[in-house]
Coordinates of C-alpha atoms and ligand atoms in Angstrom, one line a residue:
X578 CA 2.7 -2.5 14.7
X579 CA 4.0 0.8 16.2
X580 CA 1.7 3.8 16.0
X581 CA 4.2 5.8 14.0
X582 CA 3.1 3.9 10.9
X583 CA -0.5 5.0 10.8
X584 CA -0.1 8.1 8.8
X585 CA -0.7 6.4 5.5
X586 CA -4.0 5.9 3.6
X587 CA -4.7 2.2 3.8
X588 CA -4.8 -0.3 2.4
X589 CA -1.7 -0.2 0.3
X590 CA -2.3 -2.4 -2.7
X591 CA 0.8 -4.3 -3.9
X592 CA -1.0 -7.1 -5.7
X593 CA -1.5 -5.7 -9.2
X594 CA -0.5 -9.0 -10.7
X595 CA -3.6 -10.5 -9.1
X596 CA -5.9 -7.8 -10.5
X597 CA -5.8 -4.1 -11.2
X598 CA -8.4 -1.5 -10.3
X599 CA -10.6 -0.4 -13.3
X600 CA -9.3 2.9 -14.5
X601 CA -11.9 5.8 -14.2
X602 CA -11.8 6.4 -17.9
X603 CA -12.5 2.7 -18.5
X604 CA -15.5 2.7 -16.1
X605 CA -16.9 5.8 -17.8
X606 CA -16.7 4.2 -21.2
X607 CA -18.5 1.0 -19.9
X608 CA -21.3 2.6 -18.0
X609 CA -23.7 3.5 -20.8
X610 CA -23.7 -0.1 -21.9
X611 CA -25.2 -1.1 -18.6
X612 CA -27.7 1.7 -18.5
X613 CA -28.9 3.7 -21.6
X614 CA -27.6 1.2 -24.2
X615 CA -28.1 -2.3 -22.8
X616 CA -28.6 -3.7 -26.3
X617 CA -27.6 -7.2 -27.5
X618 CA -25.0 -6.8 -30.2
X619 CA -26.7 -9.5 -32.3
X620 CA -30.0 -7.6 -32.4
X621 CA -31.1 -6.2 -35.8
X622 CA -32.7 -2.9 -34.6
X623 CA -30.7 0.3 -34.3
X624 CA -29.6 -0.4 -30.7
X625 CA -28.0 -3.7 -31.8
X626 CA -26.0 -1.8 -34.4
X627 CA -24.9 0.7 -31.7
X628 CA -23.7 -2.2 -29.6
X629 CA -21.9 -3.9 -32.5
X630 CA -20.2 -0.7 -33.4
X631 CA -18.9 -0.4 -29.8
X632 CA -17.7 -4.0 -29.9
X633 CA -15.9 -3.4 -33.2
X634 CA -14.3 -0.2 -31.9
X635 CA -13.0 -2.2 -28.9
X636 CA -11.7 -4.9 -31.2
X637 CA -9.7 -2.3 -33.0
X638 CA -8.4 -0.8 -29.7
X639 CA -7.1 -4.2 -28.6
X640 CA -5.6 -4.8 -32.0
X641 CA -3.9 -1.4 -32.0
X642 CA -2.2 -2.2 -28.6
X643 CA -0.7 -5.5 -29.8
X644 CA 0.0 -4.6 -33.5
X645 CA -2.7 -7.0 -34.8
X646 CA -5.5 -6.5 -37.3
X647 CA -9.0 -6.3 -35.7
X648 CA -10.2 -9.5 -37.3
X649 CA -7.4 -11.4 -35.5
X650 CA -8.9 -10.5 -32.1
X651 CA -11.5 -12.7 -30.5
X652 CA -13.2 -11.8 -27.2
X653 CA -13.4 -14.3 -24.4
X654 CA -14.3 -14.4 -20.7
X655 CA -10.7 -13.8 -19.7
X656 CA -7.1 -15.2 -19.6
X657 CA -8.2 -18.6 -18.4
X658 CA -10.6 -19.1 -21.3
X659 CA -8.2 -17.8 -23.9
X660 CA -5.5 -20.2 -22.6
X661 CA -7.9 -23.1 -22.7
X662 CA -9.0 -22.2 -26.3
X663 CA -5.4 -21.8 -27.5
X664 CA -4.3 -25.2 -26.1
X665 CA -7.4 -27.1 -27.0
X666 CA -7.4 -25.6 -30.4
X667 CA -4.5 -27.8 -31.2
X668 CA -6.8 -30.7 -30.7
X669 CA -9.8 -29.1 -32.6
X670 CA -7.9 -27.9 -35.6
X671 CA -6.4 -30.2 -38.3
X672 CA -3.5 -31.7 -36.5
X673 CA -2.3 -34.0 -39.3
X674 CA -1.6 -36.8 -36.8
X675 CA 0.3 -34.6 -34.4
X676 CA -0.4 -35.3 -30.8
X677 CA 2.6 -33.8 -28.9
X678 CA 2.5 -30.5 -27.0
X679 CA 5.2 -28.6 -25.3
X680 CA 4.6 -26.2 -22.4
X681 CA 7.1 -24.5 -20.1
X682 CA 7.4 -25.7 -16.5
X683 CA 6.4 -22.3 -15.1
X684 CA 3.1 -21.7 -16.9
X685 CA -0.1 -20.5 -15.2
X686 CA -2.6 -23.1 -14.1
X687 CA -4.8 -22.2 -17.1
X688 CA -2.2 -23.6 -19.4
X689 CA -1.0 -26.4 -17.2
X690 CA -4.4 -27.8 -16.6
X691 CA -5.5 -27.4 -20.2
X692 CA -2.4 -29.4 -21.1
X693 CA -3.3 -32.0 -18.5
X694 CA -6.8 -32.3 -20.0
X695 CA -5.1 -33.0 -23.4
X696 CA -2.9 -35.6 -21.7
X697 CA -6.0 -37.4 -20.4
X698 CA -7.3 -37.4 -23.9
X699 CA -4.2 -39.2 -25.1
X700 CA -1.9 -36.4 -26.0
X701 CA 1.7 -36.5 -25.1
X702 CA 2.5 -33.4 -23.0
X703 CA 6.1 -32.4 -22.3
X704 CA 7.3 -29.7 -20.0
X705 CA 10.3 -27.6 -21.0
X706 CA 12.4 -26.9 -17.9
X707 CA 13.7 -23.5 -16.8
X708 CA 17.0 -22.7 -15.3
X709 CA 17.6 -21.2 -11.8
X710 CA 17.1 -17.9 -13.5
X711 CA 13.4 -18.7 -14.2
X712 CA 13.9 -18.5 -18.0
X713 CA 13.2 -21.0 -20.8
X714 CA 16.1 -21.5 -23.2
X715 CA 14.9 -21.5 -26.8
X716 CA 17.3 -24.3 -27.5
X717 CA 15.5 -26.5 -24.9
X718 CA 12.3 -25.9 -26.9
X719 CA 14.1 -26.6 -30.2
X720 CA 15.5 -30.0 -29.1
X721 CA 12.1 -31.2 -27.9
X722 CA 10.1 -30.4 -31.1
X723 CA 9.5 -33.5 -33.2
X724 CA 7.4 -34.2 -36.3
X725 CA 4.6 -35.1 -33.8
X726 CA 4.5 -31.6 -32.1
X727 CA 1.4 -29.6 -32.7
X728 CA 1.8 -26.7 -30.4
X729 CA 4.3 -24.9 -28.1
X730 CA 3.1 -22.7 -25.3
X731 CA 5.5 -20.5 -23.4
X732 CA 4.3 -17.4 -21.4
X733 CA 5.6 -14.0 -22.3
X734 CA 6.2 -13.1 -18.6
X735 CA 5.8 -15.3 -15.5
X736 CA 3.1 -14.4 -13.1
X737 CA 5.0 -15.3 -9.9
X738 CA 8.5 -14.1 -10.3
X739 CA 7.9 -11.8 -13.3
X740 CA 10.6 -13.2 -15.6
X741 CA 10.4 -12.2 -19.2
X742 CA 10.8 -15.1 -21.6
X743 CA 12.7 -15.2 -24.9
X744 CA 9.4 -15.5 -26.7
X745 CA 10.6 -14.0 -30.0
X746 CA 13.4 -16.6 -30.3
X747 CA 11.0 -19.4 -29.3
X748 CA 8.5 -18.2 -31.9
X749 CA 11.3 -18.3 -34.5
X750 CA 12.1 -21.9 -33.6
X751 CA 8.5 -22.9 -33.9
X752 CA 8.0 -21.1 -37.2
X753 CA 11.1 -22.8 -38.7
X754 CA 9.6 -26.2 -37.6
X755 CA 6.1 -25.3 -38.7
X756 CA 4.7 -25.7 -35.2
X757 CA 2.0 -23.5 -33.7
X758 CA 3.2 -21.1 -31.0
X759 CA 1.0 -19.7 -28.3
X760 CA 2.1 -17.3 -25.6
X761 CA 0.2 -16.2 -22.5
X762 CA 0.8 -12.5 -22.3
X763 CA -1.6 -11.8 -19.4
X764 CA 1.0 -10.3 -17.1
X765 CA 3.2 -8.8 -19.8
X766 CA 0.6 -6.9 -21.8
X767 CA 0.1 -4.2 -19.1
X768 CA 3.8 -3.7 -18.5
X769 CA 5.9 -4.0 -21.6
X770 CA 5.4 -3.4 -25.3
X771 CA 3.7 -6.3 -27.1
X772 CA 3.8 -6.4 -30.9
X773 CA 2.5 -9.6 -32.4
X774 CA 4.2 -9.0 -35.7
X775 CA 7.6 -8.7 -34.0
X776 CA 6.8 -11.5 -31.6
X777 CA 5.7 -13.9 -34.4
X778 CA 3.3 -15.9 -32.2
X779 CA 0.2 -17.6 -33.7
X780 CA -1.9 -17.1 -30.6
X781 CA -1.6 -14.6 -27.7
X782 CA -3.7 -14.4 -24.6
X783 CA -4.5 -11.2 -22.8
X784 CA -6.9 -10.4 -19.9
X785 CA -8.6 -7.1 -19.1
X786 CA -8.4 -7.1 -15.3
X787 CA -4.6 -7.2 -15.4
X788 CA -4.5 -4.0 -17.4
X789 CA -6.9 -1.7 -15.6
X790 CA -10.0 -3.1 -17.2
X791 CA -12.9 -5.2 -15.8
X792 CA -12.8 -8.8 -14.6
X793 CA -14.3 -11.5 -16.7
X794 CA -13.2 -10.4 -20.2
X795 CA -10.1 -11.2 -22.2
X796 CA -9.0 -11.8 -25.7
X797 CA -7.2 -14.3 -27.8
X798 CA -5.2 -13.1 -30.8
X799 CA -5.3 -15.7 -33.5
X800 CA -3.0 -14.9 -36.5
X801 CA -4.9 -14.8 -39.7
X802 CA -4.7 -18.1 -41.5
X803 CA -4.1 -20.1 -38.3
X804 CA -6.3 -23.2 -38.5
X805 CA -8.1 -23.4 -35.2
X806 CA -11.4 -25.2 -34.5
X807 CA -14.6 -23.7 -33.2
X808 CA -14.3 -23.1 -29.5
X809 CA -17.8 -22.7 -28.3
X810 CA -21.0 -23.9 -30.0
X811 CA -24.3 -22.0 -29.8
X812 CA -24.3 -19.3 -32.5
X813 CA -22.3 -17.3 -34.9
X814 CA -20.7 -14.8 -32.5
X815 CA -17.0 -14.0 -32.9
X816 CA -17.0 -15.0 -36.5
X817 CA -18.5 -18.3 -35.7
X818 CA -15.6 -19.5 -33.5
X819 CA -16.8 -18.5 -30.0
X820 CA -20.5 -18.5 -29.5
X821 CA -22.3 -16.6 -26.7
X822 CA -23.9 -13.2 -26.3
X823 CA -21.1 -10.7 -26.4
X824 CA -20.3 -9.1 -23.0
X825 CA -20.7 -5.6 -24.5
X826 CA -19.8 -3.5 -21.4
X827 CA -16.8 -5.8 -20.7
X828 CA -15.6 -5.7 -24.2
X829 CA -15.9 -1.9 -24.3
X830 CA -13.9 -2.0 -21.0
X831 CA -11.0 -4.0 -22.4
X832 CA -11.0 -1.8 -25.5
X833 CA -10.8 1.4 -23.4
X834 CA -8.2 -0.1 -21.1
X835 CA -6.0 -1.1 -24.1
X836 CA -6.4 2.4 -25.6
X837 CA -5.4 4.1 -22.4
X838 CA -2.5 1.7 -21.9
X839 CA -1.3 2.4 -25.4
X840 CA -1.1 6.1 -24.5
X841 CA 0.6 5.8 -21.1
X842 CA 2.5 2.5 -20.9
X843 CA 5.9 4.0 -21.4
X844 CA 5.3 6.6 -18.7
X845 CA 3.8 3.9 -16.4
X846 CA 6.8 1.6 -17.0
X847 CA 9.5 4.0 -16.1
X848 CA 7.7 5.4 -13.0
X849 CA 6.9 1.9 -11.7
X850 CA 10.3 0.5 -12.4
X851 CA 11.9 3.3 -10.4
X852 CA 9.6 2.6 -7.5
X853 CA 10.2 -1.1 -7.8
X854 CA 14.0 -0.5 -7.6
X855 CA 13.5 1.6 -4.5
X856 CA 11.5 -1.2 -2.9
X857 CA 14.0 -3.9 -3.9
X858 CA 17.0 -2.0 -2.6
X859 CA 15.1 -1.0 0.6
X860 CA 14.1 -4.6 1.4
X861 CA 17.5 -6.1 0.5
X862 CA 19.2 -3.5 2.7
X863 CA 16.9 -3.9 5.7
X864 CA 16.1 -7.6 5.8
X865 CA 18.8 -10.2 6.4
X866 CA 18.6 -13.6 4.7
X867 CA 16.4 -12.3 1.9
X868 CA 16.7 -12.9 -1.8
X869 CA 15.2 -11.2 -4.8
X870 CA 14.0 -14.0 -7.1
X871 CA 15.4 -14.2 -10.6
X872 CA 17.5 -11.2 -9.7
X873 CA 19.7 -11.4 -12.8
X874 CA 16.9 -12.1 -15.3
X875 CA 14.9 -9.7 -17.4
X876 CA 11.8 -9.1 -15.4
X877 CA 8.6 -7.1 -15.5
X878 CA 9.1 -3.5 -14.3
X879 CA 6.4 -3.8 -11.6
X880 CA 7.4 -7.2 -10.0
X881 CA 9.4 -7.7 -6.9
X882 CA 9.4 -11.3 -5.7
X883 CA 11.4 -12.1 -2.5
X884 CA 12.1 -15.2 -0.5
X885 CA 12.9 -14.9 3.2
X886 CA 14.8 -17.8 4.7
X887 CA 13.2 -19.7 7.5
X888 CA 10.0 -17.7 7.6
X889 CA 6.6 -18.7 6.2
X890 CA 5.4 -16.5 3.4
X891 CA 1.9 -16.8 4.6
X892 CA 2.9 -15.5 8.1
X893 CA 4.5 -12.5 6.4
X894 CA 1.4 -11.8 4.4
X895 CA -0.7 -11.9 7.5
X896 CA 1.7 -9.4 9.2
X897 CA 1.5 -7.1 6.1
X898 CA -2.3 -7.4 6.0
X899 CA -2.4 -6.3 9.7
X900 CA -0.5 -3.2 8.7
X901 CA -2.8 -2.5 5.8
X902 CA -0.6 -3.9 3.0
X903 CA -2.1 -6.2 0.5
X904 CA 0.3 -8.6 -1.2
X905 CA 0.5 -12.3 -2.1
X906 CA 2.7 -15.3 -2.0
X907 CA 2.6 -16.0 -5.8
X908 CA -0.1 -16.8 -8.2
X909 CA -3.5 -15.4 -7.1
X910 CA -5.2 -18.7 -7.9
X911 CA -2.9 -20.7 -5.6
X912 CA -2.6 -18.1 -2.9
X913 CA -4.5 -20.2 -0.4
X914 CA -2.5 -23.3 -1.1
X915 CA 0.1 -24.4 1.4
X916 CA 2.4 -26.2 -1.1
X917 CA 5.4 -24.4 -2.4
X918 CA 5.1 -23.0 -5.9
X919 CA 5.7 -25.1 -9.0
X920 CA 7.6 -22.1 -10.4
X921 CA 10.1 -21.9 -7.6
X922 CA 10.5 -25.7 -7.6
X923 CA 11.1 -25.5 -11.4
X924 CA 13.8 -22.9 -10.7
X925 CA 15.4 -25.5 -8.3
X926 CA 14.8 -23.4 -5.2
X927 CA 15.0 -25.3 -1.9
X928 CA 11.9 -25.5 0.3
X929 CA 13.6 -23.6 3.0
X930 CA 13.7 -20.5 0.8
X931 CA 10.6 -21.2 -1.3
X932 CA 8.3 -21.3 1.7
X933 CA 9.2 -17.7 2.5
X934 CA 8.0 -16.3 -0.8
X935 CA 6.3 -13.0 -1.0
X936 CA 5.3 -11.2 -4.3
X937 CA 4.9 -7.5 -4.3
X938 CA 3.5 -6.1 -7.6
X939 CA 3.3 -2.3 -8.1
X940 CA 0.9 -0.3 -10.2
X941 CA -0.3 3.1 -11.3
X942 CA -1.4 4.2 -7.8
X943 CA 1.8 3.2 -6.0
X944 CA 3.8 6.0 -4.4
X945 CA 7.3 6.5 -3.0
X946 CA 5.8 7.0 0.5
X947 CA 3.9 3.7 0.2
X948 CA 7.1 1.9 -0.8
X949 CA 9.0 3.3 2.1
X950 CA 6.2 2.3 4.5
X951 CA 6.2 -1.2 3.1
X952 CA 9.9 -1.6 3.5
X953 CA 9.6 -0.5 7.2
X954 CA 6.7 -2.8 7.9
X955 CA 8.3 -5.8 6.0
X956 CA 11.5 -5.4 7.9
X957 CA 9.6 -5.3 11.2
X958 CA 7.3 -8.2 10.4
X959 CA 10.1 -10.5 9.3
X960 CA 12.2 -9.6 12.3
X961 CA 9.2 -10.3 14.6
X962 CA 8.6 -13.7 13.0
X963 CA 12.3 -14.6 13.4
X964 CA 12.3 -13.7 17.0
Ligands
PLP526 C1 -0.2 -15.5 -16.6 C2 -1.6 -15.6 -16.3 N1 -2.4 -16.3 -17.2 C3 -3.7 -16.4 -17.1 C4 -4.4 -15.9 -16.0 C5 -5.8 -16.0 -15.9 O1 -6.5 -14.9 -16.3 P1 -8.0 -14.5 -15.9 O2 -7.9 -14.2 -14.4 O3 -8.4 -13.4 -16.7 O4 -8.8 -15.8 -16.1 C6 -3.6 -15.2 -15.0 C7 -4.3 -14.6 -13.9 O5 -3.7 -14.5 -12.8 C8 -2.2 -15.0 -15.2 O6 -1.5 -14.4 -14.4

C-alpha cells in the first residue's frame, strides 16, 4: 500500500455487524458488579437484593427500548441462545399436534440449525424463499401456513446484506392464522426503532454485543400469555423458565446499552446513514464491476454489502487488513468458510459475483476520513487483484 495512506489511526473497524465495542458508559455501569458488588442475585442477604434490583432495572431498560413490559423480557447468554429457545419452545409448549415450522431462507445459523434440530426430531421444516431483493414476501409466508404450522421465524434485518424484512405484515399473517411468530432482531435492534407492540411478534431475539454492550448476554422477549416451555432446568431463575445464576454484570451491561441506545439511536442512525451513503457512492464510482447488494431494498442504515466480479472476497479482506481495515465477507460465524453464502444463493446470485462479497458495517466511531480512506484502499486492492 502506498505510504500516503498511513496518516490514519488504525485499525479502522468496519465490522460492527460482527460485534460492537462496549460503550464507555456501559462499562462504567458494569464494573461495580465485578468488583465491589459481586453478589449472586439469588442470595437472601442485602447484597443479593442489590444484585436483584440491578437485574430488574436492566430488565426495565431493555423493555423500554423495545416497547415491552419488564416481565416479558428474559435474559439469556446471547442471540444464539435466544433463537434456540424461541424455535425449540415450539416443541416444548403445547403444540396441539402441530409439527410444521417456517423459517426464511436467509436466517442466521442460530435459527437455521435450531430448525434442523427440530427436523431431526421429526418436525417438518420449510424455508420461505426470498426474491433477488433479499426480502421475504408476506404472501409467501401466508400460502405456506397450514393447520399444522406451529411457528414462523423471519428475521427483522438480515445480517449479511442488511435487508429489512416486512415483519409487521408477516406478524399480521401469523396472528390471523393463530401461529406463533418469532423474529431475530439482533442486527436491527441497534439500528432502527423496534416496538414489539407495533411489530406484533410473539418472541423477539436481541443480543447485547451488537448494540454496544458486552458479549455473552442477550434477551428473548416473550409476549405475555405466550405458552412456551421451560428452556433450562436447574432452578427458578428468570421466572422458572431459564435456570442458571444470572450474569449480573452482563445483564447490567445490556440494560445500560439499551438505555443509551434509546437516547441516541435517531442521532446515530442519521449520522451513520450519511456516512454509509458516502461509502457506497465512493465505492460504486471508483470500482468497476462492483454491485451494492439488495440496492433497491430497505436496508439497515449502517450496512454496505458489495460484490466484486471475478475477485475473491477473502483476498479483498486480506488486502484491507494489510491496510488496517477490518471488514468481513458476511456472517461472522461463517467468515472462515470458503463456500458462498446461503443468503446470496437464496437471492439467486451467481457464484461469479457471490464469491467476491465484502460486508462493510459502520458504527458510532466511523468518521468521514475513515470512509474516504476505505474507498481509496478498496479501489486499489481490487484493482491490484484484477491485474
Ligand atoms: C442475525 C443474528 N442472529 C443471531 C446472532 C447470534 O448472536 P450472538 O452472537 O449473541 O450469539 C447474530 C450474530 O452474528 C446475528 O447477526
